[in-house]
Structures are given as structure tokens and as C-alpha cells.
XYZ file of C-alpha atoms in Angstrom:
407
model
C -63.216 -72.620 -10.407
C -62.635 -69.757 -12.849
C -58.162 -69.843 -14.005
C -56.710 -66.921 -11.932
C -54.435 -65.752 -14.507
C -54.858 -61.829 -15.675
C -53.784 -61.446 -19.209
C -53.320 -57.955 -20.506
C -56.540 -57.255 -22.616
C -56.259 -56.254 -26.496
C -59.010 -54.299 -27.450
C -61.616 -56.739 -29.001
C -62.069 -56.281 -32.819
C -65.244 -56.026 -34.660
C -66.655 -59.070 -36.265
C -65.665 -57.043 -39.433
C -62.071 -56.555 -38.661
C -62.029 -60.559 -36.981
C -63.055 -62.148 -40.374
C -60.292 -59.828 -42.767
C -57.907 -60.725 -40.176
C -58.988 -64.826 -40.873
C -59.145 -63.892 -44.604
C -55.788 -62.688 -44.658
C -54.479 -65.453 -42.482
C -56.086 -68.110 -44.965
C -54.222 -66.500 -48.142
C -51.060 -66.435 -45.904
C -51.993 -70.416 -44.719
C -52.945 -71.448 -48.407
C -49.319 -70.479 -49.217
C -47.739 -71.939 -47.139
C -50.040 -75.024 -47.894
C -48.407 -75.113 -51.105
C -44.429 -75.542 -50.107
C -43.075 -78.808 -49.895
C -43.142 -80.714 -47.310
C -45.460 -78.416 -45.179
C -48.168 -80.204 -43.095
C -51.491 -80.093 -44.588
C -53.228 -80.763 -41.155
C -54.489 -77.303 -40.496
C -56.531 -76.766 -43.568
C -60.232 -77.061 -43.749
C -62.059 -79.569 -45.338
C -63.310 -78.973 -48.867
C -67.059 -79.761 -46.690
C -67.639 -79.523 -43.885
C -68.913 -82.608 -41.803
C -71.949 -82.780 -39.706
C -72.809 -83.008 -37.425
C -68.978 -82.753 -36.516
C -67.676 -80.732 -33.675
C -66.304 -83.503 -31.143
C -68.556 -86.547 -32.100
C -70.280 -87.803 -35.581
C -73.223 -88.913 -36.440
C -71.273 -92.732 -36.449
C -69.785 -92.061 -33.010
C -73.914 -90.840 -31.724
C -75.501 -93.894 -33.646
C -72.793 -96.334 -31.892
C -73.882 -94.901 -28.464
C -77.524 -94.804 -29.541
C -77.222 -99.224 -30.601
C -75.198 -99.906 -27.058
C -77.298 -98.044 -24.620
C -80.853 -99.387 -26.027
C -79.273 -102.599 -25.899
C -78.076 -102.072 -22.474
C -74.321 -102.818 -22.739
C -71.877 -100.964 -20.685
C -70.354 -98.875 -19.998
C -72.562 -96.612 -22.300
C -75.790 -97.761 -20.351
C -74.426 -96.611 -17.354
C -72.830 -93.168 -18.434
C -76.500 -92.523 -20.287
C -78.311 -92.568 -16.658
C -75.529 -90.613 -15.151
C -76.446 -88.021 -17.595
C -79.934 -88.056 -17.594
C -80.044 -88.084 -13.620
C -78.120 -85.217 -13.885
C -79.791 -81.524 -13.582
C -78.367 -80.741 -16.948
C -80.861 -83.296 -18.508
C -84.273 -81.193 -16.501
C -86.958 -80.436 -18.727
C -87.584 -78.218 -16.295
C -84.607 -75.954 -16.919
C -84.931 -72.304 -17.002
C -82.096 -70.929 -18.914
C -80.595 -67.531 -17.545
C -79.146 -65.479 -20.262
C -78.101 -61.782 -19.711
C -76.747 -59.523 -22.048
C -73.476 -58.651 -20.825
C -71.625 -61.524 -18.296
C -69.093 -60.289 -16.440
C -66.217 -62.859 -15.226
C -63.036 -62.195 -12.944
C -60.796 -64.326 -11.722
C -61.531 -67.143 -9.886
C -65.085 -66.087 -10.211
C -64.746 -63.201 -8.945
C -67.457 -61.343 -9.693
C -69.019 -63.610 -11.045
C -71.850 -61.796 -13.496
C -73.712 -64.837 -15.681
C -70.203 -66.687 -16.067
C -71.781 -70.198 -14.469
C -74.675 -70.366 -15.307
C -73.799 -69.665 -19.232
C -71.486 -72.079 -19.164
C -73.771 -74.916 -17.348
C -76.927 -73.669 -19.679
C -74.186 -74.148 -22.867
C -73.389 -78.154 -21.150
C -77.170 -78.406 -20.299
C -77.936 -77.549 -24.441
C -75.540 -80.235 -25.152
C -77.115 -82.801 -22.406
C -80.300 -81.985 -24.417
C -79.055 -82.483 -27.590
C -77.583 -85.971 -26.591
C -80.544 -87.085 -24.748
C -82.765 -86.152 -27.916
C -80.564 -88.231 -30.390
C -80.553 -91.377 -28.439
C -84.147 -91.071 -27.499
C -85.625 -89.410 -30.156
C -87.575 -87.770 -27.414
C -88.288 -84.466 -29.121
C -88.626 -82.899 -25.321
C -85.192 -82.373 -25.445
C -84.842 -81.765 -28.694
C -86.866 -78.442 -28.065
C -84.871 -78.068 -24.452
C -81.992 -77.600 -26.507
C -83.060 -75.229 -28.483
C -85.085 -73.071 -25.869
C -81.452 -72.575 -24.254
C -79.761 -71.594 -27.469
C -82.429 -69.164 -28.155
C -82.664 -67.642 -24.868
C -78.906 -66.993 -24.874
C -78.631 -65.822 -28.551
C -81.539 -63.003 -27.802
C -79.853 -61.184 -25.324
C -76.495 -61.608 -25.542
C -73.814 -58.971 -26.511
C -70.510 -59.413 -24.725
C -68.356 -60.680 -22.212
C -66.176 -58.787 -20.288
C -63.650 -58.615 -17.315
C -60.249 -60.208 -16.798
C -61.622 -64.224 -17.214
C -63.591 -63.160 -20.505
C -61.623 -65.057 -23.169
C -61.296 -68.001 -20.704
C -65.404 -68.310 -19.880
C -65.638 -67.480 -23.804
C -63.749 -70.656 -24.560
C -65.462 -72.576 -22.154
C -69.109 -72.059 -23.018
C -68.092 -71.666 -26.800
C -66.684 -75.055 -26.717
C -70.079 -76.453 -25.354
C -72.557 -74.224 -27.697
C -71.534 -76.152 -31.321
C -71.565 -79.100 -30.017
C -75.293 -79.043 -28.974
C -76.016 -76.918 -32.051
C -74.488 -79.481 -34.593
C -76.437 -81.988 -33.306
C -79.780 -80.330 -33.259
C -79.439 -78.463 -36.230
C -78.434 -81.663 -38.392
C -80.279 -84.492 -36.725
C -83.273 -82.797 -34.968
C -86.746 -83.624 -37.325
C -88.554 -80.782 -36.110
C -87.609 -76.609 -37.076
C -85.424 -74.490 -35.013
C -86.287 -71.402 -36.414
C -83.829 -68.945 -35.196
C -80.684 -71.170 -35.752
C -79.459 -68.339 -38.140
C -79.675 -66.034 -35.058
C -77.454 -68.320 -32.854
C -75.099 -68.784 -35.535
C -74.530 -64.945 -35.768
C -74.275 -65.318 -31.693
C -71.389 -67.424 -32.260
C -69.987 -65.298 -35.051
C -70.468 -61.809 -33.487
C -70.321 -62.305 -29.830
C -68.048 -65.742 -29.225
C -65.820 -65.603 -32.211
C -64.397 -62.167 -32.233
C -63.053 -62.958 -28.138
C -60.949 -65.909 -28.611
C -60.032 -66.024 -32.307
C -56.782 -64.230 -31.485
C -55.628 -66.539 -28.803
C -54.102 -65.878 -25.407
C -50.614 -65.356 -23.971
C -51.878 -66.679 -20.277
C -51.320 -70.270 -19.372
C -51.510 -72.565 -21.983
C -54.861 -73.772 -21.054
C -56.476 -70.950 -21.728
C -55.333 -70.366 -25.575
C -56.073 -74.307 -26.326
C -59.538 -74.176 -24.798
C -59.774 -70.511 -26.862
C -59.545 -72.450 -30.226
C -61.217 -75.705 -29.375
C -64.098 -72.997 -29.012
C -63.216 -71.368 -32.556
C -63.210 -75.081 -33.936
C -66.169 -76.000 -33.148
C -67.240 -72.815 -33.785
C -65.893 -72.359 -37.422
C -67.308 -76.009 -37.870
C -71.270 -75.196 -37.213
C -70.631 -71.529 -39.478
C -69.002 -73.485 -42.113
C -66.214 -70.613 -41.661
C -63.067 -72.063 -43.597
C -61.239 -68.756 -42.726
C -61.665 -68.806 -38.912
C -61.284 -72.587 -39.261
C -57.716 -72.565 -40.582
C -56.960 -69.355 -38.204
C -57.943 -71.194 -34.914
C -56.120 -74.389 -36.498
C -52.695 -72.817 -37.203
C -52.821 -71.314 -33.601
C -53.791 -74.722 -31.894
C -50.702 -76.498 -33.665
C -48.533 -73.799 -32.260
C -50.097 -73.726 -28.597
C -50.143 -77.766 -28.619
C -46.719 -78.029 -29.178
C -45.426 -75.197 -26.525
C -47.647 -77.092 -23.594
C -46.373 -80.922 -23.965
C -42.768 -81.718 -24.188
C -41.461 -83.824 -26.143
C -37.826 -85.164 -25.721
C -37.395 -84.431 -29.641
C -38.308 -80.984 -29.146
C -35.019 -79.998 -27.767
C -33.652 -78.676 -24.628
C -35.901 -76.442 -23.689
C -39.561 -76.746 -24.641
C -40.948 -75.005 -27.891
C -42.632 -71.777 -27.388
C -45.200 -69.164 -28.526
C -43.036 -66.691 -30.353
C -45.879 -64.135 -29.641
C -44.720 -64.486 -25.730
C -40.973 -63.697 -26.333
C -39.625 -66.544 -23.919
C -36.413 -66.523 -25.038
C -34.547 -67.268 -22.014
C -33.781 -70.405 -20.307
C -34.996 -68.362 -17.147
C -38.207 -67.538 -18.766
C -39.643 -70.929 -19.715
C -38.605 -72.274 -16.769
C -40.323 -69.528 -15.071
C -43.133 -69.830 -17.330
C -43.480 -73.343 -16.581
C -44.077 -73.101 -12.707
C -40.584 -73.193 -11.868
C -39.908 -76.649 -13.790
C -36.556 -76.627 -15.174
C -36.102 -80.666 -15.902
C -37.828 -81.469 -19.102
C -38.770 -84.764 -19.821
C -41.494 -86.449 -22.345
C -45.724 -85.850 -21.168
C -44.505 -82.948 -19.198
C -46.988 -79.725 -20.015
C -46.707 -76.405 -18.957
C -48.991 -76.471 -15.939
C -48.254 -79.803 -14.661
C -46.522 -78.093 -11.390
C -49.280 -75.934 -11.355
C -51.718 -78.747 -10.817
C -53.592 -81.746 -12.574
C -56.709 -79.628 -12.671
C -55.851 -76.971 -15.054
C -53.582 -79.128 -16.919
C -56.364 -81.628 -17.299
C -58.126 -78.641 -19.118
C -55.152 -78.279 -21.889
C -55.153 -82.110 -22.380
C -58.790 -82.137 -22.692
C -59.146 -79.590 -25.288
C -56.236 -81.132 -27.374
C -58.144 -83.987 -27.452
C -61.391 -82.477 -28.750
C -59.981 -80.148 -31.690
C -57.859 -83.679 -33.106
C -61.324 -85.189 -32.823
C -62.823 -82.596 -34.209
C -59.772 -81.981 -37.170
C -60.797 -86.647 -37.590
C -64.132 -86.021 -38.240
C -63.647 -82.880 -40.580
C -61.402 -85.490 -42.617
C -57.752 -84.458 -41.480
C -56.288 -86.555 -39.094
C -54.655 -85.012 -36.083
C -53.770 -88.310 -34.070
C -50.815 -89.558 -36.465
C -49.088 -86.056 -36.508
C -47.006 -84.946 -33.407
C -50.156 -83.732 -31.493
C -51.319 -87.267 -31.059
C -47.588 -87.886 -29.662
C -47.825 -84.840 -27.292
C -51.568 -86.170 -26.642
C -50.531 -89.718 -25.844
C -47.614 -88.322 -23.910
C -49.452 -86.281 -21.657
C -51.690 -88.321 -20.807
C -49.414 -91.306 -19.871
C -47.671 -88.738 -17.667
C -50.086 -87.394 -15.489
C -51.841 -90.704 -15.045
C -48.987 -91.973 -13.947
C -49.240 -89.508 -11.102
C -52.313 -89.228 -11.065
C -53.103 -92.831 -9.510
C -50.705 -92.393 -7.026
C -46.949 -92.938 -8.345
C -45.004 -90.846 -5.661
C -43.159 -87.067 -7.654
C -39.464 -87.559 -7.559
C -37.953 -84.873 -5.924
C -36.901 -83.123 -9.631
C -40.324 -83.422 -10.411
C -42.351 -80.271 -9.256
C -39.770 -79.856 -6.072
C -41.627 -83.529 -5.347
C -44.913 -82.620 -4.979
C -47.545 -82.671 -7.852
C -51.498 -81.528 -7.465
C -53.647 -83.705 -8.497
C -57.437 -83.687 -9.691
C -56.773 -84.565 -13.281
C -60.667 -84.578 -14.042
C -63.056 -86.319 -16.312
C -60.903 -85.629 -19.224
C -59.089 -88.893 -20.576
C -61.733 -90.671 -22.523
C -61.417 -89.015 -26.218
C -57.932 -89.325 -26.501
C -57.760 -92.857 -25.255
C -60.239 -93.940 -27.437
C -58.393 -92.440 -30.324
C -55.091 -93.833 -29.701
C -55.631 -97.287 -27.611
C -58.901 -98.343 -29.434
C -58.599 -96.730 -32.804
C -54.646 -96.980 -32.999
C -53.934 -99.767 -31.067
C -51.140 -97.955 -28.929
C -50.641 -99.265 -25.357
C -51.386 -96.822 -22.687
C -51.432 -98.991 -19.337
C -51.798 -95.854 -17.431
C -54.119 -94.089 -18.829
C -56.480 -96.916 -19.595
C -56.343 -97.838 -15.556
C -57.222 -94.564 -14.754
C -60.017 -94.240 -17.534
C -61.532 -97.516 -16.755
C -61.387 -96.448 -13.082
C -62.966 -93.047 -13.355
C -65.917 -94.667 -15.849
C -68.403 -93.043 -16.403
C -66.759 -89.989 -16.582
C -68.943 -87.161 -15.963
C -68.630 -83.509 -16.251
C -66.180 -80.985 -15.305
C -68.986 -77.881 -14.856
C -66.950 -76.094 -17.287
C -66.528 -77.460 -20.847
C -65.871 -81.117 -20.308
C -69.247 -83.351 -20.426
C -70.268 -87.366 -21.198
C -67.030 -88.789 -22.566
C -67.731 -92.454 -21.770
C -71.084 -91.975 -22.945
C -69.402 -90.413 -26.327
C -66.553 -91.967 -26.414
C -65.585 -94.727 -23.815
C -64.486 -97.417 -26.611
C -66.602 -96.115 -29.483
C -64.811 -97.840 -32.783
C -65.887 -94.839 -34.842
């Protein structure tokens, strides 16, 4: 289901006007880069990794070893996949020049099935590298090229939202094919100008709706920035994650009152309480939609979780900074609730949504497996929930990827 929220639309700049606004914001980053004491974790890497938007080439050959041997729970999470409709060779992709996307799906112009041919790509590109069955290696690409020769915009109120979304999905089948795949993909330049003309002028600037919508936005110019090799956009969609991750988790060190997006001028108690669906007790692995429900807060977690992995693989290291805190916060929090644990009454007026989704793998893996925190919660309700599938939206394969992958 498409988020509801409305934002007020800025006019959409050029690609032109997009990249001198990233130029500018790099000399402006590489300044501050040089004061003491400022974190380092936002800047790009000197080169770029690949493929490296979400998983590595260690991370794909790990999965690759376990499911040909048969182990679980990779084995398992591999035929979930491939017995899903994602995995059809018989796919037709259906691109359109223009998709149109209100809220909640309504109308809904080209917004689902861009989005499920973007996860399908992705499906492809998976299934290729662990079978090395060039069928889907040439899936993959049929969907990227139908979608980058006819597409020129998105529009309506849900536009920077169903941007994120299918941008998020896009790089991560492209990295694959592009660095693994043996054959040719011979208009790979013209999906990478896709991405740069089309994706990365709609989300590069971020989002004052829910905070869902902003961290999904930049896991999308990530991954994007990633597979152009875009240092710029990179450290843009970077600085504006750091900022959006800390205004969505709480964290009792932050203060009173949450931290905030100075761009949304809440500067009131009332506001942020407002702002965060009436919640006005703050305590530790609460995020800003967690009275809204598990669902679309499940989307925020998720996509902090893939831009650290991302940041891991690209050689700066997310997970030890604050937003692995937040991360390993959040998650705790809403699993709690999430297998049951009654709300107390100051806790959402004692009622919580739930429907947390497929979303917990990554960020477990990082911080239980690779960090050797203890997260009882989270790893019940992972293990329980194995093998993770997709969310339809952006969200795809995470046991398969990353359900106790060492690397």
C-alpha cells in the first residue's frame, strides 16, 4: 500500500541544476570533513566497490557455497525466491513513460508494476549469480532496458515515495549484472543515465513527509550514486540520511525531545509530539511512526539498514557510529511488540499496529553476527519470520542475502 502522506511538491530540478547543487554540497561537506573532530562517515570512498549497493560480491559468493551445498536457511530462502513470480522467465516487463502515483495508490498509473519489475530485475540478478544460469542474467537486463527506453518521469503526490522505492531496487540488480554478468549488456550506459536523469533528480533533495519516506529517498540515491560512481550525489544523499536517521529513532542521549530536521521547523514541544503521532513519552527504539504502525515504520528501519550496509561495503562503517545504536534500538523495540508484548498505556495511548514486515535480517546480521551484540528480540522474531520474503515494495531476499552471512 502506497504512504498516504501529501507533501507539498518543489518543482523538480534539471539533472543540470541536481548535480551543481551535489557539487556545491561536496565542497561545503569536504570542509567540514576537514574540522576536528567531525565524523568522516558520510564521505565517499576514494573507489567505489562493486558490486556494492546492499550486498558484495563476498556476501553473494557466501550465499552461492551454502545454497549448492544445501545448508539452511539459505537453501530454503533460494526456493522461496525462485518459486516466486519475480524469478519467471516468462516475465513481460511493463514500462511506460510517465507513471503516475497518488496516495495510497490512488491512481495508480505504472507505480506497481515498476516497482515489482525493479524487485523482479533484482530476483534475476540473484538467481543468475548463484546459478550462473545466464537466463536470468539476460531477464535482468531485458527489464532494465525496457524501463530505461521509455521512461521520463514520475509524477503525482506519491512520486518521490514510488521513486525511492523502485530506485532502491534498480542498483541493486544493476550492480550485480553489470559487474558479475559474463555476457554484454549493451545499453547499461542508457540505464545509468535512467537513474541519473529520471530517478536521481526526484529524491536527491529529500522529503519533509514522514520519516520513511526521506530515508527510503536516499537509500535510493545510495545505491544510486554507488552504480554512477557519483561521489557528489553520494556524499549529498549521505549527509541527509545521517540527519533523517537520527530525527526517526530516539535515543535517550538525544535529549528531551527527539532531534529534528531543521528543514521542518519543529521547534515546539507541541510540534514533535504532534509530528510523532501524538507520542509525547520518549524513550530509547522509539521512531517517529511507531504509533502510526509497524508497517511503515518497518520501512524506515529497513532502509537504515541498507544505506549502513551499503556505507560497510563502500569502506566506511556505519554500524559503530550512532546509526547502528538507533538501528539496534529500533529494532529491539518494535520486536518487542511486535511478538506480542502487550503497549503500556503511555505507549501509543496502549495500542500499537503491528505488521513489522520482512525487514530485520540486514541489521541483525550486522550487529548480532558481525558485532556480537545481543538482541534476544530481534533474533526471535528474525529466526521466526525465516525466510523472509518480500515486502512488494523495496524490501526483497534478506535471509537469502543476509540471514547469518559472516561477510
Amino acid at each position: 500500500m502506497q504512504d498516504k502522506d501529501i507533501p507539498a511538491r518543489r518543482r523538480r530540478q534539471s539533472p543540470r541544476s541536481a548535480l551543481a547543487l551535489t557539487a556545491a554540497a561536496t565542497v561545503l561537506t569536504t570542509g567540514l570533513l576537514a574540522l576536528p573532530g567531525t565524523q568522516r562517515a558520510q564521505a565517499a570512498p576514494a573507489v567505489f566497490a562493486h558490486p556494492g549497493v546492499t550486498v558484495s560480491r563476498a556476501q553473494l559468493d557466501f550465499v552461492r557455497g551454502k545454497v549448492q551445498a544445501g545448508a539452511q536457511p539459505w537453501k530454503g530462502a533460494y526456493d522461496q525466491m525462485m518459486a516466486s513470480g519475480y524469478a519467471s522467465l516468462g516475465r513481460t516487463p511493463k514500462p511506460r513513460a510517465v507513471v503516475e502515483c497518488g496516495s495510497y495508490s490512488n491512481p495508480n498509473y505504472g507505480c506497481t508494476d515498476e516497482r515489482e519489475d525493479a524487485i523482479a530485475a533484482y530476483t534475476d540478478a540473484l538467481a543468475w549469480y548463484i546459478t550462473r544460469d545466464e537466463r536470468y542474467a539476460k531477464k535482468a537486463i531485458e527489464l532494465m532496458d525496457a524501463w530505461s527506453a521509455v521512461l521520463k518521469d514520475h509524477t503525482n503526490s506519491n512520486a518521490p515515495l514510488q521513486t525511492g522505492w523502485a530506485g532502491s531496487s534498480w542498483p541493486k540488480a544493476a550492480e550485480i549484472i553489470k559487474y558479475t554478468y559474463t555476457g554484454t549488456w549493451a545499453e547499461s550506459g542508457r540505464f545509468a543515465t535512467l537513474l541519473r536523469d529520471v530517478y536521481l533528480p526526484e529524491i536527491i533533495n529529500g522529503s519533509n513527509s514522514n520519516g520513511n519516506w526521506e530515508l527510503s529517498m536516499m537509500e535510493a540515491a545510495v545505491g544510486i550514486s554507488v552504480f554512477l560512481e557519483d561521489k557528489a550525489s553520494y556524499d549529498t544523499a549521505m549527509t541527509k540520511f545521517r540527519t533523517r536517521a537520527a530525527a526517526y529513532v530516539y535515543l535517550a542521549s538525544d535529549g528531551e525531545l527527539p532531534k529534528t530536521v531543521p528543514s521542518q521547523n519543529l521547534n515546539t514541544r507541541d510540534k514533535i509530539v504532534s509530528y510523532w503521532q501524538g507520542q509525547s513519552t520518549f524513550v530509547t527504539g522509539l521512531t517517529q511512526e511507531t504509533c502510526r504502525d509497524f508497517t511503515h515504520t518497518g520501512y524506515g528501519i529497513s532502509a537504515i539498514s541498507h544505506v549502513a550496509e551499503t556505507s560497510r561495503i563502500q569502506g566506511q562503517d556505519l554500524y559503530g557510529t550512532d546509526v547502528g545504536e538507533r538501528l539496534r534500538q529500533a529494532l529491539g523495540f518494535q520486536s518487542k511488540y511486535e511478538l506480542g508484548t502487550a503497549a503500556p498505556s503511555w505507549l501509543c495511548g496502549g495500542t500499537v499496529k503491528r505488521g513489522l514486515g520482512p525487514v530485520t535480517e540486514v541489521g541483525y546480521n550486522a550487529l548480532h553476527n558481525r558485532l556480537g551484540v545481543a538482541m534476544t528480540n530481534t533474533q526471535t522474531l528474525t529466526e521466526q519470520n525465516r525466510p523472509a520474503g518480500s515486502n512488494n515494495l523495496f524490501v526483497a531476499w534478506e535471509t537469502l542475502t543476509h540471514g547469518d552471512n559472516p561477510n
